[in-house]
Short mmCIF file of C-alpha atoms and ligand atoms in Angstrom, two decimals:
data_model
loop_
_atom_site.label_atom_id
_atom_site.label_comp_id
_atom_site.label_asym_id
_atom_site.label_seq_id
_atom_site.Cartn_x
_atom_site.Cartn_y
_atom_site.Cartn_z
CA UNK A 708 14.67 30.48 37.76
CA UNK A 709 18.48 30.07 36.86
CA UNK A 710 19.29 30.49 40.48
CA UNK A 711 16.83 27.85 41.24
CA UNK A 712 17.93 25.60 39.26
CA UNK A 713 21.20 25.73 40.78
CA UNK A 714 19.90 25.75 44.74
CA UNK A 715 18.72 22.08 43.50
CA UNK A 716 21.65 21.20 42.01
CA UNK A 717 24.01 21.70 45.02
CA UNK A 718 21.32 20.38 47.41
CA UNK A 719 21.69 17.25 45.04
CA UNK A 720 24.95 17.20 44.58
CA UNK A 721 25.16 17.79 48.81
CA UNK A 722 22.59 14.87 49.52
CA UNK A 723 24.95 12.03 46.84
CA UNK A 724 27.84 12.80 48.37
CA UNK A 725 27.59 12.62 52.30
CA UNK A 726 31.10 12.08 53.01
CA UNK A 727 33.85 14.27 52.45
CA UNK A 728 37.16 13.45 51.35
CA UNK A 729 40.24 14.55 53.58
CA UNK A 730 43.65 14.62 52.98
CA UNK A 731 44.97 14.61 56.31
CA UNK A 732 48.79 14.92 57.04
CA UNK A 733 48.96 11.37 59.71
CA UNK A 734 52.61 13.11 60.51
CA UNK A 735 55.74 15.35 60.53
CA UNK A 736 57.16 14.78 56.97
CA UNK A 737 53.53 12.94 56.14
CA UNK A 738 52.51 10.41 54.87
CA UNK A 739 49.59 12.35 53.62
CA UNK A 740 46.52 10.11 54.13
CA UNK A 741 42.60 9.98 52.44
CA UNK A 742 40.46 10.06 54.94
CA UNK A 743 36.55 9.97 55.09
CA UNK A 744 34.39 12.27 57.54
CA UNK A 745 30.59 12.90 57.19
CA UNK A 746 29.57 15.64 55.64
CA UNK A 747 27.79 18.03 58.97
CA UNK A 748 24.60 19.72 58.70
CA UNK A 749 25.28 23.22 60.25
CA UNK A 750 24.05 24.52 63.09
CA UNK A 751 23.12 27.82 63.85
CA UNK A 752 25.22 30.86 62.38
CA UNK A 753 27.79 27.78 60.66
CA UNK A 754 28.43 27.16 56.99
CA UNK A 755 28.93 24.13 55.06
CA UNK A 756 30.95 25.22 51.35
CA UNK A 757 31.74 22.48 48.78
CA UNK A 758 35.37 23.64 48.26
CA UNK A 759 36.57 24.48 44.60
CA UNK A 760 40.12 25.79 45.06
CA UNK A 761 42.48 25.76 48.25
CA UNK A 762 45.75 27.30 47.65
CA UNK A 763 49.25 25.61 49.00
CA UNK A 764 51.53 28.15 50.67
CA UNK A 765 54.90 28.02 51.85
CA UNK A 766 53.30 28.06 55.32
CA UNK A 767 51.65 24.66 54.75
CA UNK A 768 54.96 23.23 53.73
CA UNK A 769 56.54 23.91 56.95
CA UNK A 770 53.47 22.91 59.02
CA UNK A 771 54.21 19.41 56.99
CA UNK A 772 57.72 19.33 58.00
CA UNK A 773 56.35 19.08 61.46
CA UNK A 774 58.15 23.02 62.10
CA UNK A 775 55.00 24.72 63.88
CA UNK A 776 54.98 23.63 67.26
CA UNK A 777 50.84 24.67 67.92
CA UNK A 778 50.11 21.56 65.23
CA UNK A 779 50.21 18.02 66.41
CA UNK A 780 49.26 15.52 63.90
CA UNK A 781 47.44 14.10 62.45
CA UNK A 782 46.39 17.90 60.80
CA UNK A 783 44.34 18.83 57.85
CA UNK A 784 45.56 22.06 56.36
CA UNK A 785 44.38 24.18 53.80
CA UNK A 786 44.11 27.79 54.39
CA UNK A 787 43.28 29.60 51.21
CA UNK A 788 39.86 28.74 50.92
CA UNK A 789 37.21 29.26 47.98
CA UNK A 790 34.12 27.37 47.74
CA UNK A 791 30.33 27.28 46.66
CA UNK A 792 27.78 27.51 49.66
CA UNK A 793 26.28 23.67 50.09
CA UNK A 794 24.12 24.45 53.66
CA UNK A 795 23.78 27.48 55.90
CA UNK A 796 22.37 27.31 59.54
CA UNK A 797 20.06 29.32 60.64
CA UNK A 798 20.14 33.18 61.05
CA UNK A 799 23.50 33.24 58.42
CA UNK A 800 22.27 34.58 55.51
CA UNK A 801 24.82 37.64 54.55
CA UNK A 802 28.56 37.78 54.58
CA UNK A 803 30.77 39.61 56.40
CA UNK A 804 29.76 43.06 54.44
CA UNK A 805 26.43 42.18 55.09
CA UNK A 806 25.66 41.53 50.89
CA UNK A 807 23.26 38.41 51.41
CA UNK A 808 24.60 34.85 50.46
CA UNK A 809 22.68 31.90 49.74
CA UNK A 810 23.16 28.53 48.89
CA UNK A 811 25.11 28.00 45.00
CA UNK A 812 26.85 31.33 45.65
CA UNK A 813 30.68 31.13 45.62
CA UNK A 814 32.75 32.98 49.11
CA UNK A 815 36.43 33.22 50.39
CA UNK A 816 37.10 32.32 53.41
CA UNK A 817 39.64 34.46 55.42
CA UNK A 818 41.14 32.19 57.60
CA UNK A 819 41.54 33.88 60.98
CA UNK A 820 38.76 34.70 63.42
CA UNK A 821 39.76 37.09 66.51
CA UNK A 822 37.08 38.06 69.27
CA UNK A 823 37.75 42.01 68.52
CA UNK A 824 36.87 43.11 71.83
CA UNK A 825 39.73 42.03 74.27
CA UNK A 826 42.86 43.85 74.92
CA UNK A 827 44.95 42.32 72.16
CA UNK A 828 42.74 42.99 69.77
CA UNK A 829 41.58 46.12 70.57
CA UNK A 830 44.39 47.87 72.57
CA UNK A 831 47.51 46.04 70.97
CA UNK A 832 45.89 45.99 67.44
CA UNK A 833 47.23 42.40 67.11
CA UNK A 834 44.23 40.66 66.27
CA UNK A 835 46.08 37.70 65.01
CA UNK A 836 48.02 37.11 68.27
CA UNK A 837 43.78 37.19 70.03
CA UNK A 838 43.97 34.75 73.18
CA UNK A 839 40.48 34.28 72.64
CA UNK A 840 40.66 33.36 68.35
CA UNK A 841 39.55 29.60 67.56
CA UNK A 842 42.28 27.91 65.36
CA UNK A 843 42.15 29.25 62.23
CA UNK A 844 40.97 26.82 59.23
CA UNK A 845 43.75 24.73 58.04
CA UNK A 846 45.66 25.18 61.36
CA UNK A 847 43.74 23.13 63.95
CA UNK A 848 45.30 20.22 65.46
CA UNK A 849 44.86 17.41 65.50
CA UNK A 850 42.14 16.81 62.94
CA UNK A 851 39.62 14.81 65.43
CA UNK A 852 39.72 17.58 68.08
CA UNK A 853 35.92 19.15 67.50
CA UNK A 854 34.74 19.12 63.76
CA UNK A 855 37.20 17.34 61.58
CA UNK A 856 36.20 19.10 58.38
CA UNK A 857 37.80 22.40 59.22
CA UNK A 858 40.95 22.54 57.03
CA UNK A 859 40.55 23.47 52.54
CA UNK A 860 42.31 20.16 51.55
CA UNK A 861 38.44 17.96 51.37
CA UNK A 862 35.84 17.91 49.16
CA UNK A 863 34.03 20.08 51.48
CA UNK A 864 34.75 23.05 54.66
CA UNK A 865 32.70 23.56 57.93
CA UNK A 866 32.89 27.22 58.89
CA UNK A 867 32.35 26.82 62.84
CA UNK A 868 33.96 30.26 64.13
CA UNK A 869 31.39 32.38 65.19
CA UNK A 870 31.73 35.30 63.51
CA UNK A 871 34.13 33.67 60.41
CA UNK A 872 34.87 36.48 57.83
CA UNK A 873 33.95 35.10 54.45
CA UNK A 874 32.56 37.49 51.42
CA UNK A 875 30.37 36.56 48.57
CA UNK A 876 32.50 36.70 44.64
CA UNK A 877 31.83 36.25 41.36
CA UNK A 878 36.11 35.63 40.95
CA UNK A 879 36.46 32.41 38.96
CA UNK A 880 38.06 30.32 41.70
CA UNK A 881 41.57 30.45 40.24
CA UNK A 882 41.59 33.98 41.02
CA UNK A 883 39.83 34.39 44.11
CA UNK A 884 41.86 32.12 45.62
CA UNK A 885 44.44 34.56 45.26
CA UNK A 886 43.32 37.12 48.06
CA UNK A 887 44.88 35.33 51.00
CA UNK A 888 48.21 36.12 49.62
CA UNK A 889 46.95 39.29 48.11
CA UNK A 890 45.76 40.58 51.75
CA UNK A 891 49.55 39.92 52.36
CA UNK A 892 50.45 42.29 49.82
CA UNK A 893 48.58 45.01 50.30
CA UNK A 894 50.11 44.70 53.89
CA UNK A 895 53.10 44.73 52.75
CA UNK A 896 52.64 47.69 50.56
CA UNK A 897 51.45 49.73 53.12
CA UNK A 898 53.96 48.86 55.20
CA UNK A 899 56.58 49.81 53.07
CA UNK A 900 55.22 52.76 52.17
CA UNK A 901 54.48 52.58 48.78
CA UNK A 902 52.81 55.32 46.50
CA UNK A 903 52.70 57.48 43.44
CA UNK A 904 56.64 57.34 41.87
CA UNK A 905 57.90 54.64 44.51
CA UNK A 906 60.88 52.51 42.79
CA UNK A 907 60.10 49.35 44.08
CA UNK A 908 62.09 45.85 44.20
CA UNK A 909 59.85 42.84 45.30
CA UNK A 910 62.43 40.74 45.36
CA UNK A 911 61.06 36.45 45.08
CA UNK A 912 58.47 36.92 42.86
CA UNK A 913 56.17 33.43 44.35
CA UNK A 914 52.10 33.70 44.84
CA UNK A 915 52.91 36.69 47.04
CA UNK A 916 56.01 38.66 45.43
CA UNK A 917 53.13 38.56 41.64
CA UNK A 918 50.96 39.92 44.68
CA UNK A 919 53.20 42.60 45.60
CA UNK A 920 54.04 43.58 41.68
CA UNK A 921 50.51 43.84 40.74
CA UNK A 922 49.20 46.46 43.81
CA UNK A 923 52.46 48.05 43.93
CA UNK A 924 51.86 49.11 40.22
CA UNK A 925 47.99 49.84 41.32
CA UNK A 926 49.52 52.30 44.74
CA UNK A 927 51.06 54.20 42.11
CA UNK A 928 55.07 52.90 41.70
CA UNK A 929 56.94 54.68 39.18
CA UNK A 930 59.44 51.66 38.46
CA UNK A 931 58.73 47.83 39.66
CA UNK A 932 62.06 45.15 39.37
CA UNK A 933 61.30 41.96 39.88
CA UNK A 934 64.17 39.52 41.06
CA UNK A 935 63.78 35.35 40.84
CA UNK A 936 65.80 32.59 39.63
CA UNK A 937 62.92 31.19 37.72
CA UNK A 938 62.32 32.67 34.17
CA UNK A 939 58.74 31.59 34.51
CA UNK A 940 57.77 33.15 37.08
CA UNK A 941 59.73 36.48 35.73
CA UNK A 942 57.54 36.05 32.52
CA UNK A 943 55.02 36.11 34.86
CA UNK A 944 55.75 39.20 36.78
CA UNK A 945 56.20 40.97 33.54
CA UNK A 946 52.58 40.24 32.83
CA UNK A 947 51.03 41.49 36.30
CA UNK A 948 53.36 44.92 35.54
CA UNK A 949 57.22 44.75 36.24
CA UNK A 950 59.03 47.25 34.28
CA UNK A 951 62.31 45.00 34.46
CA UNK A 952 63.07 41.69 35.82
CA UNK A 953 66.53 40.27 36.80
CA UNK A 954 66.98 36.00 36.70
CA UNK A 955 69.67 35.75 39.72
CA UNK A 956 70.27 32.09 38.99
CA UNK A 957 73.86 33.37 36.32
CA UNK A 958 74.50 35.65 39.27
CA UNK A 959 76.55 35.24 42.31
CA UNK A 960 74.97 36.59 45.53
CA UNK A 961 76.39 40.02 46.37
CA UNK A 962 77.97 42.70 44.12
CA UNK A 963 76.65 41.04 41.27
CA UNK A 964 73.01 40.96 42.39
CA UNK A 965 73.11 44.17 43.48
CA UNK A 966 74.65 46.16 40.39
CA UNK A 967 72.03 44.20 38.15
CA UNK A 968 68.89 45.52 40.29
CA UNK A 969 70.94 48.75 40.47
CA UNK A 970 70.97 48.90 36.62
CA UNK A 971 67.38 48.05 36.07
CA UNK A 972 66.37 50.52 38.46
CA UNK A 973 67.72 53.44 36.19
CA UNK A 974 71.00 53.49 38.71
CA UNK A 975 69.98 54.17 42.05
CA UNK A 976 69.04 51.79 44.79
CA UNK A 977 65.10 51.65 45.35
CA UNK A 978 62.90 53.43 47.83
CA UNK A 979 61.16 50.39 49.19
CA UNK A 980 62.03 46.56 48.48
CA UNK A 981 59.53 44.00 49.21
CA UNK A 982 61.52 40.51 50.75
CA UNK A 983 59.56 37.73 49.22
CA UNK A 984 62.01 35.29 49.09
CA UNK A 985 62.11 33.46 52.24
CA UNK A 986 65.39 33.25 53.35
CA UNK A 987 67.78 34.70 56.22
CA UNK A 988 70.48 35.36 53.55
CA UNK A 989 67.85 36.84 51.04
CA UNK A 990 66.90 39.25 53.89
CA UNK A 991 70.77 40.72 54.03
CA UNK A 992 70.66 40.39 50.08
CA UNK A 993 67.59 42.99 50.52
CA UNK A 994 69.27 45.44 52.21
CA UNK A 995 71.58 46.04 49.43
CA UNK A 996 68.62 47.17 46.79
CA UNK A 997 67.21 49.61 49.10
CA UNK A 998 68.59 53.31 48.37
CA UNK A 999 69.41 55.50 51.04
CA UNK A 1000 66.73 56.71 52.98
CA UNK A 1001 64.51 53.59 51.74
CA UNK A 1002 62.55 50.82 53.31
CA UNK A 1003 62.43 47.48 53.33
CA UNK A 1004 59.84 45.19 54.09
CA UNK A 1005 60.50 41.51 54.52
CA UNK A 1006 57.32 39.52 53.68
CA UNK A 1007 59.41 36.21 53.35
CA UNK A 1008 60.50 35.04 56.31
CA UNK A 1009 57.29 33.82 58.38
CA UNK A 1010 58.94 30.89 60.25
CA UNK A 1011 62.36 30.57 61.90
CA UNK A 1012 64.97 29.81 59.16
CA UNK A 1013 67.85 30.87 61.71
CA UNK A 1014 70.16 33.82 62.43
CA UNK A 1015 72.32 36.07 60.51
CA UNK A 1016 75.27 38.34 60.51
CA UNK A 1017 74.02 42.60 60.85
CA UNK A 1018 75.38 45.66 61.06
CA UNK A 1019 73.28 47.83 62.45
CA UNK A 1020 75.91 50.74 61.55
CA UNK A 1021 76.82 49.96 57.60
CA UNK A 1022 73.33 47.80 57.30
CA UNK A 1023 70.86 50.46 58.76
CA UNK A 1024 72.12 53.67 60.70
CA UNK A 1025 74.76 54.94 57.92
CA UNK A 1026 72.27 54.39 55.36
CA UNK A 1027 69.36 56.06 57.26
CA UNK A 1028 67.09 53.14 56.25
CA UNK A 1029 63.75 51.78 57.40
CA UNK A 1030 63.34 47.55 57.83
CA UNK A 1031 60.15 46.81 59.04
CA UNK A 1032 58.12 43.21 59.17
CA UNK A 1033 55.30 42.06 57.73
CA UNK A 1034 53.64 39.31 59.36
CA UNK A 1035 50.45 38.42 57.37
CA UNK A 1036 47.75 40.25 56.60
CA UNK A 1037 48.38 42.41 60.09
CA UNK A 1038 46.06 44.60 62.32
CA UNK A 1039 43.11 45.31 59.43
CA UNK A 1040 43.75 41.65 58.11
CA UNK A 1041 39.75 41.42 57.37
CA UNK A 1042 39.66 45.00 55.47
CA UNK A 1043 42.42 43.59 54.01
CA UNK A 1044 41.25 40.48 52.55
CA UNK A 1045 38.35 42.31 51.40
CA UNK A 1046 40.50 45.44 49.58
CA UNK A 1047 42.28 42.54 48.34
CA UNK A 1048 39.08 40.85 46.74
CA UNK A 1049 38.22 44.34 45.48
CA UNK A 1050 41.75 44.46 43.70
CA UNK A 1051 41.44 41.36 42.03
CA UNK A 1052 37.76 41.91 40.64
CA UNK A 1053 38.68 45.14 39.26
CA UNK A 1054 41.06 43.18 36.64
CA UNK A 1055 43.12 44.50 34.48
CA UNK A 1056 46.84 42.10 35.48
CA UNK A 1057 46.11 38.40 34.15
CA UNK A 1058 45.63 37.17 37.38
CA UNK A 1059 44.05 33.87 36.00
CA UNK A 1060 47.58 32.70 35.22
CA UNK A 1061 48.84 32.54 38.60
CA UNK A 1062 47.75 29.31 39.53
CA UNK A 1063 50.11 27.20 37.78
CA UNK A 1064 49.08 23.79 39.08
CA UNK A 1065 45.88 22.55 39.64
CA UNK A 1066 46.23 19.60 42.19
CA UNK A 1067 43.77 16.73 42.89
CA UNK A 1068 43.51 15.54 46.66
CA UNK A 1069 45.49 12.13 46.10
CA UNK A 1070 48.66 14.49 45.18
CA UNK A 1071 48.51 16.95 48.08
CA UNK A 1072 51.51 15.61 50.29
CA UNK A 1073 54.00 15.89 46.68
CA UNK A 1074 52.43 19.36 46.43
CA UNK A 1075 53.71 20.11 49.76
CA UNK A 1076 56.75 18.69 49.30
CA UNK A 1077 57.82 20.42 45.94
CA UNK A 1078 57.86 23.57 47.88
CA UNK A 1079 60.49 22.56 49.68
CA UNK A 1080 62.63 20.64 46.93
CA UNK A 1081 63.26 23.06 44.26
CA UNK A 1082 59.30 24.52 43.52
CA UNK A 1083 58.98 21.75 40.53
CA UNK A 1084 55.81 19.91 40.52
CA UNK A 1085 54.56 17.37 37.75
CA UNK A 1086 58.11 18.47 35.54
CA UNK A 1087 57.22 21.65 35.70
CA UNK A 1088 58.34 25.53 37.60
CA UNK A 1089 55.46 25.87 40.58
CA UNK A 1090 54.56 29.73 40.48
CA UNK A 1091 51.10 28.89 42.69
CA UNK A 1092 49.69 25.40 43.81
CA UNK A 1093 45.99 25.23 44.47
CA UNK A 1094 43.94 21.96 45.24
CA UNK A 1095 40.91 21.20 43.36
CA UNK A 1096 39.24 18.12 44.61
CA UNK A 1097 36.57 17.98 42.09
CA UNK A 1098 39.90 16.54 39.95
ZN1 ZN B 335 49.05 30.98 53.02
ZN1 ZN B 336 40.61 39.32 70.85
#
């Protein structure tokens, strides 16, 4: 009867509003513009979720700055999708474990779709790089090309990928919408090679270093450093399991970095560091926390901030270490996203205080822009930005 009662609701709740609100980037740089498309009915095997909770990544903040050549404008983004089922079309009734859904049940959406039979996909194991993939959600361009509703920042998503990977949760929102950057992670962490007594340092602790601290602790890591410059995200990575944190924002980069890490690693250099931080001189910055014989896995840089100085004789060969990138979720990214769900259901790490900024759809464009001028939004330290149009 309770379930019942909430089919009716959404169905009433679908049939008052008919149009969703967009906020649709009109430009490199913005402005960021309302706009107003009719809510679809789906057709067969499609989708319609009212969305609760989109997260903002750093990813959408360069797709704003106009620095991802595949987008023209005008683009709606919007990426890290959770939502409540509004419509299904026919012959969709389970997700992508095959655990029915129904109408009033709450999903993420992984964004990416790849054909998984061709070459790439198959062969290559680069599923991500599939000629044959549709855009992903919050990456097609521009926004009137085919259904407009196809991107997390509206009141409400079409799925229209055959074969989209979404999976029922009971998450409250502000935590499910964690497992994009959580499918990251775990990527990350196997990657890097992390298990029982690994010293790690995940080094940027954003949506996606609190990620990395949290399932590095749950691989089994003996010692987890976390290294910022903002004390509340530290506090934060203290919560979700860091043994020690170190606030580089006293410290000049270099020497003095690097003997603070050393020290609250027990001494020694670590024996995988996670690059969270984004930046080409973070990356070299890296290399100094790993310990002989370690790895490092850069996370951070997933668009071209430029070149840097190497060398591959005192910065890898001398030192015996491993460097090794981690571009997004990788080849399993749908296990991934799943494993990732799983992680975040089974508790334990406050996850529910990641989302530091809840963000209605009239303030998405200085959302996107506070992650490029110092990660303040509303007077306040951004640790996670999600949009909640219901606000
Ligand atoms: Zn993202
Ligand atoms: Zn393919």
């Amino acid at each position: 009867m309770e379930s019942r009662m909430w089919i009716w609701q959404s169905r009433a709740e679908a049939m008052v509003m008919a149009t969703s609100r967009a906020a649709v980037v009109t430009g490199p740089g913005g402005p960021v513009e309302i706009r107003e498309y009719p809510v679809p009915d789906p057709g067969p095997g499609e989708a319609v979720i009212r969305v609760e909770l989109c997260g903002i990544c750093g990813t959408d903040a360069h797709v704003f700055h106009g620095r991802l050549p595949t987008i023209t404008f005008p683009a709606l983004l919007g990426h890290e999708i959770v939502g409540i089922v509004t419509a299904l079309g026919a012959g969709l009734d389970t997700d992508f474990a095959g655990r029915p859904v129904a109408v009033g049940d709450r999903i993420g959406v992984f964004p990416a779709t790849s054909c998984g039979t061709c070459h790439t996909c198959v062969v290559l194991r680069r599923p991500g790089q599939c000629p044959r993939r549709p855009p992903s959600y919050g990456f097609k361009s521009p926004v009137d090309s085919g259904p407009p509703l196809t991107g997390g920042f509206a009141d409400y998503l079409h799925l229209v990928n055959p074969g989209t990977v979404f999976y029922r949760t009971e998450l409250p929102p502000e935590v499910a919408v964690l497992a994009e950057p959580m499918s990251v992670a775990l990527h990350g962490i196997h990657r890097a090679g992390i298990g029982l007594g690994a010293t790690v340092v995940v080094q940027g602790v954003g949506a996606i270093g609190l990620m990395v601290v949290a399932a590095a602790r749950a691989a089994g890591a003996a010692r987890v450093v976390a290294v910022d410059g903002s004390a509340r995200r530290l506090a934060l990575a203290t919560e979700l399991g860091a043994d020690a944190t170190v606030d580089i924002t006293p410290l000049s980069p270099g020497a003095a970095r690097h003997a603070a890490v050393r020290e609250a690693l027990g001494g020694s250099g670590a024996t995988a560091v996670l690059g969270c931080s984004g930046s080409p001189e973070g990356f070299i910055e890296a290399i100094g926390y790993v310990a002989d014989g370690g790895t490092l896995a850069e996370l951070g840089n997933f668009t071209d901030r430029g070149a840097i100085a190497f060398n591959p004789y005192t910065d890898l060969l001398r030192r015996d270490l491993t460097i090794t990138g981690v571009y997004g979720a990788g080849p399993d990214m749908h296990a991934r996203y799943l494993r990732a769900l799983e992680i975040l259901e089974r508790g334990g790490p406050p996850f529910t205080r990641v989302v530091s900024h809840r963000v209605p759809l009239r303030d998405v464009e200085p959302a996107l822009r506070s992650l490029s001028t110092g990660h303040q939004l509303y007077g306040t330290d951004v640790v996670k930005i999600a949009i909640d149009p219901a606000r």
